[in-house]
Amino acid sequence: KAGVTQTPRYLIKTRGQQVTLSCSPISGHRSVSWYQQTPGQGLQFLFEYFSETQRNKGNFPGRFSGRQFSNSRSEMNVSTLELGDSALYLCASSQQGQETQYFGPGTRLLVL
Amino acid sequence: TQLLEQSPQFLSIQEGENLTVYCNSSSVFSSLQWYRQEPGEGPVLLVTVVTGGEVKKLKRLTFQFGDARKDSSLHITAAQPGDTGLYLCAGALSGTYKYIFGTGTRLKVLA
């Protein structure tokens, strides 16, 4: 079974721009979570989607948004990018009723 | 605020030594996962522990879940350079679909 895939792997943007990141979960997994990882803050939870509905949300500003499609693929969008948004963005999927999450390789975003 | 504290934060040891990493919280978890992450990559699952007091072994790695399901430990026997990486614990809060990640332990094993 293929693992979680994320595209793109690397991205460079400038302040004020917006960005969309994509995540394809493991086949059969309907829950997708997004995390931001930085050296200073560690792994911080952004949001979680299940069956196209946002089920949980972390403490991030409204510039961070996401959605999930009927095939469980998910996207997250960051608008009006700030320098502090530079981070590794990780997506994780899990099966319904299972608590173990499986992570993708991440998208490294650099905001200049 | 729910926290999951890991200790130590950094660990540099010689090949062949043993080590233990701790993960502690005041919250009760329905399960706890341990991951290892290499630079620029996503965390890779090592183990999931579910039952209080559970002990799981994965080759030279031994994982223990506390009786009260608030803490966990990872013990590595005879560490090897290939064990180098960032070790993360993550607790699942019962019934919430929420996970709390530990602060991480950066391990370096010198040959």
Short mmCIF file of N, CA and C in Angstrom, two decimals, chain B:
data_model
loop_
_atom_site.label_atom_id
_atom_site.label_comp_id
_atom_site.label_asym_id
_atom_site.label_seq_id
_atom_site.Cartn_x
_atom_site.Cartn_y
_atom_site.Cartn_z
N THR B 1 -3.86 23.97 29.47
CA THR B 1 -3.09 23.60 28.30
C THR B 1 -2.52 22.19 28.48
N GLN B 2 -2.74 21.36 27.47
CA GLN B 2 -2.24 19.99 27.57
C GLN B 2 -0.84 19.92 27.01
N LEU B 3 0.06 19.36 27.81
CA LEU B 3 1.46 19.29 27.42
C LEU B 3 1.95 17.86 27.51
N LEU B 4 2.92 17.56 26.66
CA LEU B 4 3.58 16.26 26.69
C LEU B 4 5.06 16.57 26.70
N GLU B 5 5.68 16.40 27.85
CA GLU B 5 7.08 16.78 27.99
C GLU B 5 7.99 15.59 27.78
N GLN B 6 8.99 15.81 26.94
CA GLN B 6 9.95 14.76 26.68
C GLN B 6 11.28 15.14 27.30
N SER B 7 11.99 14.14 27.79
CA SER B 7 13.33 14.38 28.31
C SER B 7 14.20 13.17 28.02
N PRO B 8 15.49 13.40 27.78
CA PRO B 8 16.09 14.71 27.63
C PRO B 8 15.77 15.31 26.26
N GLN B 9 16.09 16.58 26.09
CA GLN B 9 15.87 17.24 24.80
C GLN B 9 16.94 16.81 23.80
N PHE B 10 18.17 16.70 24.29
CA PHE B 10 19.29 16.32 23.45
C PHE B 10 20.08 15.21 24.13
N LEU B 11 20.62 14.33 23.32
CA LEU B 11 21.40 13.22 23.85
C LEU B 11 22.45 12.84 22.82
N SER B 12 23.71 12.86 23.26
CA SER B 12 24.80 12.45 22.39
C SER B 12 25.55 11.34 23.10
N ILE B 13 25.56 10.15 22.51
CA ILE B 13 26.18 9.01 23.18
C ILE B 13 27.07 8.25 22.21
N GLN B 14 27.88 7.36 22.76
CA GLN B 14 28.75 6.53 21.96
C GLN B 14 28.01 5.25 21.53
N GLU B 15 28.39 4.74 20.40
CA GLU B 15 27.84 3.48 19.92
C GLU B 15 28.01 2.40 21.00
N GLY B 16 26.94 1.62 21.21
CA GLY B 16 26.99 0.54 22.18
C GLY B 16 26.40 0.90 23.53
N GLU B 17 26.21 2.19 23.79
CA GLU B 17 25.61 2.60 25.06
C GLU B 17 24.10 2.40 25.03
N ASN B 18 23.52 2.37 26.24
CA ASN B 18 22.07 2.28 26.39
C ASN B 18 21.52 3.66 26.73
N LEU B 19 20.25 3.90 26.42
CA LEU B 19 19.63 5.18 26.75
C LEU B 19 18.13 5.00 26.95
N THR B 20 17.56 5.95 27.69
CA THR B 20 16.11 5.96 27.89
C THR B 20 15.59 7.37 27.66
N VAL B 21 14.50 7.46 26.91
CA VAL B 21 13.82 8.73 26.65
C VAL B 21 12.46 8.67 27.35
N TYR B 22 12.09 9.77 28.00
CA TYR B 22 10.85 9.80 28.76
C TYR B 22 9.85 10.79 28.16
N CYS B 23 8.60 10.44 28.32
CA CYS B 23 7.50 11.25 27.80
C CYS B 23 6.46 11.32 28.92
N ASN B 24 6.21 12.54 29.44
CA ASN B 24 5.33 12.68 30.61
C ASN B 24 4.26 13.73 30.41
N SER B 25 3.09 13.45 30.97
CA SER B 25 1.98 14.39 30.86
C SER B 25 1.07 14.26 32.07
N SER B 26 0.24 15.27 32.27
CA SER B 26 -0.79 15.18 33.30
C SER B 26 -2.10 14.69 32.69
N SER B 27 -2.12 14.58 31.35
CA SER B 27 -3.32 14.11 30.65
C SER B 27 -3.29 12.59 30.51
N VAL B 28 -4.47 12.01 30.45
CA VAL B 28 -4.60 10.57 30.21
C VAL B 28 -4.82 10.36 28.72
N PHE B 29 -4.09 9.42 28.16
CA PHE B 29 -4.19 9.14 26.73
C PHE B 29 -4.81 7.78 26.48
N SER B 30 -5.57 7.69 25.43
CA SER B 30 -6.13 6.39 25.07
C SER B 30 -5.09 5.55 24.32
N SER B 31 -4.14 6.20 23.73
CA SER B 31 -3.01 5.49 23.11
C SER B 31 -1.84 6.46 22.99
N LEU B 32 -0.68 5.91 22.77
CA LEU B 32 0.50 6.76 22.62
C LEU B 32 1.37 6.17 21.53
N GLN B 33 1.85 7.04 20.66
CA GLN B 33 2.71 6.59 19.57
C GLN B 33 4.12 7.15 19.76
N TRP B 34 5.09 6.41 19.28
CA TRP B 34 6.47 6.88 19.19
C TRP B 34 6.86 6.91 17.72
N TYR B 35 7.52 8.01 17.35
CA TYR B 35 7.98 8.19 15.98
C TYR B 35 9.47 8.53 15.99
N ARG B 36 10.12 8.24 14.85
CA ARG B 36 11.48 8.73 14.64
C ARG B 36 11.48 9.54 13.35
N GLN B 37 12.13 10.68 13.41
CA GLN B 37 12.13 11.58 12.27
C GLN B 37 13.56 11.92 11.88
N GLU B 38 13.83 11.84 10.58
CA GLU B 38 15.14 12.23 10.05
C GLU B 38 14.99 13.63 9.45
N PRO B 39 16.09 14.37 9.35
CA PRO B 39 16.01 15.75 8.85
C PRO B 39 15.32 15.85 7.48
N GLY B 40 14.36 16.77 7.37
CA GLY B 40 13.69 17.01 6.11
C GLY B 40 12.66 15.97 5.72
N GLU B 41 12.40 15.01 6.60
CA GLU B 41 11.43 13.96 6.31
C GLU B 41 10.32 13.97 7.34
N GLY B 42 9.24 13.25 7.05
CA GLY B 42 8.16 13.14 8.01
C GLY B 42 8.47 12.10 9.08
N PRO B 43 7.80 12.18 10.22
CA PRO B 43 8.00 11.19 11.28
C PRO B 43 7.56 9.80 10.81
N VAL B 44 8.34 8.81 11.18
CA VAL B 44 8.03 7.42 10.83
C VAL B 44 7.60 6.70 12.10
N LEU B 45 6.45 6.05 12.04
CA LEU B 45 5.90 5.37 13.21
C LEU B 45 6.79 4.21 13.64
N LEU B 46 7.07 4.16 14.95
CA LEU B 46 7.82 3.05 15.52
C LEU B 46 6.87 2.07 16.20
N VAL B 47 5.98 2.60 17.02
CA VAL B 47 5.10 1.73 17.79
C VAL B 47 3.88 2.50 18.29
N THR B 48 2.81 1.79 18.55
CA THR B 48 1.63 2.33 19.24
C THR B 48 1.41 1.48 20.48
N VAL B 49 1.26 2.12 21.62
CA VAL B 49 0.92 1.40 22.85
C VAL B 49 -0.45 1.87 23.30
N VAL B 50 -1.24 0.93 23.79
CA VAL B 50 -2.65 1.22 24.07
C VAL B 50 -3.04 0.93 25.53
N THR B 51 -2.51 -0.14 26.07
CA THR B 51 -2.93 -0.59 27.40
C THR B 51 -1.97 -0.09 28.47
N GLY B 52 -2.52 0.43 29.57
CA GLY B 52 -1.69 0.86 30.69
C GLY B 52 -0.79 -0.27 31.15
N GLY B 53 0.50 0.01 31.32
CA GLY B 53 1.45 -1.00 31.74
C GLY B 53 2.03 -1.82 30.60
N GLU B 54 1.56 -1.58 29.39
CA GLU B 54 2.00 -2.36 28.22
C GLU B 54 3.47 -2.14 27.93
N VAL B 55 4.15 -3.22 27.57
CA VAL B 55 5.54 -3.16 27.15
C VAL B 55 5.64 -3.79 25.76
N LYS B 56 6.25 -3.05 24.84
CA LYS B 56 6.45 -3.59 23.49
C LYS B 56 7.92 -3.53 23.14
N LYS B 57 8.39 -4.57 22.47
CA LYS B 57 9.80 -4.61 22.06
C LYS B 57 9.89 -4.65 20.55
N LEU B 58 10.81 -3.85 20.02
CA LEU B 58 11.06 -3.81 18.59
C LEU B 58 12.58 -3.89 18.45
N LYS B 59 13.08 -5.11 18.29
CA LYS B 59 14.53 -5.35 18.21
C LYS B 59 15.21 -4.77 19.46
N ARG B 60 16.03 -3.75 19.31
CA ARG B 60 16.74 -3.18 20.45
C ARG B 60 15.96 -2.07 21.16
N LEU B 61 14.75 -1.80 20.71
CA LEU B 61 13.94 -0.75 21.30
C LEU B 61 12.85 -1.36 22.17
N THR B 62 12.70 -0.82 23.39
CA THR B 62 11.66 -1.27 24.30
C THR B 62 10.80 -0.07 24.68
N PHE B 63 9.50 -0.20 24.49
CA PHE B 63 8.56 0.88 24.76
C PHE B 63 7.67 0.45 25.92
N GLN B 64 7.41 1.40 26.83
CA GLN B 64 6.53 1.11 27.95
C GLN B 64 5.50 2.21 28.10
N PHE B 65 4.27 1.84 28.34
CA PHE B 65 3.19 2.78 28.59
C PHE B 65 2.90 2.74 30.08
N GLY B 66 2.83 3.88 30.74
CA GLY B 66 2.60 3.92 32.17
C GLY B 66 1.26 3.32 32.56
N ASP B 67 1.20 2.82 33.78
CA ASP B 67 -0.04 2.19 34.26
C ASP B 67 -1.24 3.12 34.15
N ALA B 68 -1.03 4.40 34.43
CA ALA B 68 -2.12 5.38 34.40
C ALA B 68 -2.31 5.99 33.01
N ARG B 69 -1.55 5.54 32.05
CA ARG B 69 -1.61 6.01 30.66
C ARG B 69 -1.36 7.51 30.56
N LYS B 70 -0.45 8.01 31.41
CA LYS B 70 -0.07 9.42 31.33
C LYS B 70 1.38 9.59 30.90
N ASP B 71 2.14 8.51 30.86
CA ASP B 71 3.55 8.64 30.54
C ASP B 71 4.04 7.41 29.80
N SER B 72 5.19 7.55 29.19
CA SER B 72 5.76 6.46 28.41
C SER B 72 7.27 6.60 28.37
N SER B 73 7.94 5.51 28.09
CA SER B 73 9.39 5.57 27.95
C SER B 73 9.83 4.72 26.77
N LEU B 74 10.95 5.12 26.22
CA LEU B 74 11.58 4.39 25.12
C LEU B 74 13.01 4.08 25.55
N HIS B 75 13.36 2.82 25.57
CA HIS B 75 14.71 2.41 25.96
C HIS B 75 15.39 1.78 24.75
N ILE B 76 16.59 2.25 24.46
CA ILE B 76 17.37 1.68 23.35
C ILE B 76 18.59 0.99 23.94
N THR B 77 18.76 -0.25 23.59
CA THR B 77 19.90 -1.04 24.05
C THR B 77 20.98 -1.06 22.96
N ALA B 78 22.20 -0.89 23.38
CA ALA B 78 23.34 -0.95 22.44
C ALA B 78 23.10 -0.07 21.22
N ALA B 79 22.97 1.22 21.46
CA ALA B 79 22.64 2.17 20.39
C ALA B 79 23.65 2.10 19.24
N GLN B 80 23.14 2.31 18.04
CA GLN B 80 23.96 2.30 16.83
C GLN B 80 23.81 3.64 16.11
N PRO B 81 24.78 4.02 15.28
CA PRO B 81 24.67 5.30 14.56
C PRO B 81 23.37 5.43 13.76
N GLY B 82 22.83 4.32 13.29
CA GLY B 82 21.56 4.35 12.56
C GLY B 82 20.37 4.74 13.41
N ASP B 83 20.54 4.77 14.73
CA ASP B 83 19.46 5.19 15.62
C ASP B 83 19.39 6.71 15.73
N THR B 84 20.34 7.40 15.17
CA THR B 84 20.37 8.86 15.21
C THR B 84 19.11 9.45 14.59
N GLY B 85 18.53 10.42 15.27
CA GLY B 85 17.33 11.07 14.74
C GLY B 85 16.57 11.79 15.84
N LEU B 86 15.43 12.33 15.46
CA LEU B 86 14.55 13.01 16.40
C LEU B 86 13.45 12.03 16.80
N TYR B 87 13.33 11.76 18.09
CA TYR B 87 12.31 10.84 18.59
C TYR B 87 11.16 11.66 19.17
N LEU B 88 9.96 11.36 18.71
CA LEU B 88 8.77 12.09 19.12
C LEU B 88 7.75 11.13 19.72
N CYS B 89 7.14 11.54 20.82
CA CYS B 89 6.00 10.79 21.33
C CYS B 89 4.74 11.61 21.04
N ALA B 90 3.63 10.92 20.88
CA ALA B 90 2.37 11.59 20.58
C ALA B 90 1.26 10.86 21.30
N GLY B 91 0.49 11.60 22.08
CA GLY B 91 -0.61 11.00 22.81
C GLY B 91 -1.95 11.34 22.19
N ALA B 92 -2.82 10.34 22.11
CA ALA B 92 -4.17 10.56 21.58
C ALA B 92 -5.11 10.77 22.76
N LEU B 93 -5.82 11.91 22.74
CA LEU B 93 -6.77 12.21 23.81
C LEU B 93 -8.07 11.47 23.53
N SER B 94 -8.49 10.68 24.49
CA SER B 94 -9.62 9.79 24.30
C SER B 94 -10.87 10.49 23.80
N GLY B 95 -11.45 9.98 22.72
CA GLY B 95 -12.72 10.48 22.22
C GLY B 95 -12.68 11.83 21.53
N THR B 96 -11.50 12.40 21.32
CA THR B 96 -11.43 13.76 20.76
C THR B 96 -10.83 13.82 19.37
N TYR B 97 -10.20 12.75 18.91
CA TYR B 97 -9.44 12.74 17.65
C TYR B 97 -8.34 13.81 17.68
N LYS B 98 -7.89 14.16 18.88
CA LYS B 98 -6.81 15.14 19.03
C LYS B 98 -5.56 14.43 19.52
N TYR B 99 -4.43 14.94 19.04
CA TYR B 99 -3.15 14.36 19.41
C TYR B 99 -2.27 15.46 19.97
N ILE B 100 -1.53 15.11 20.99
CA ILE B 100 -0.55 16.05 21.54
C ILE B 100 0.82 15.45 21.29
N PHE B 101 1.71 16.26 20.71
CA PHE B 101 3.06 15.80 20.43
C PHE B 101 4.03 16.29 21.49
N GLY B 102 4.96 15.44 21.80
CA GLY B 102 6.03 15.82 22.71
C GLY B 102 6.98 16.79 22.04
N THR B 103 7.84 17.37 22.84
CA THR B 103 8.79 18.37 22.36
C THR B 103 9.94 17.73 21.57
N GLY B 104 10.10 16.43 21.69
CA GLY B 104 11.13 15.74 20.90
C GLY B 104 12.43 15.54 21.64
N THR B 105 13.11 14.45 21.33
CA THR B 105 14.45 14.17 21.85
C THR B 105 15.35 13.95 20.64
N ARG B 106 16.36 14.81 20.54
CA ARG B 106 17.30 14.68 19.42
C ARG B 106 18.46 13.80 19.86
N LEU B 107 18.56 12.62 19.26
CA LEU B 107 19.59 11.65 19.63
C LEU B 107 20.67 11.58 18.56
N LYS B 108 21.92 11.61 19.01
CA LYS B 108 23.05 11.42 18.11
C LYS B 108 23.91 10.29 18.68
N VAL B 109 24.11 9.28 17.87
CA VAL B 109 24.93 8.15 18.29
C VAL B 109 26.23 8.19 17.49
N LEU B 110 27.33 8.33 18.21
CA LEU B 110 28.64 8.47 17.57
C LEU B 110 29.31 7.11 17.41
N ALA B 111 29.90 6.90 16.24
CA ALA B 111 30.57 5.63 15.95
C ALA B 111 31.90 5.54 16.67
#
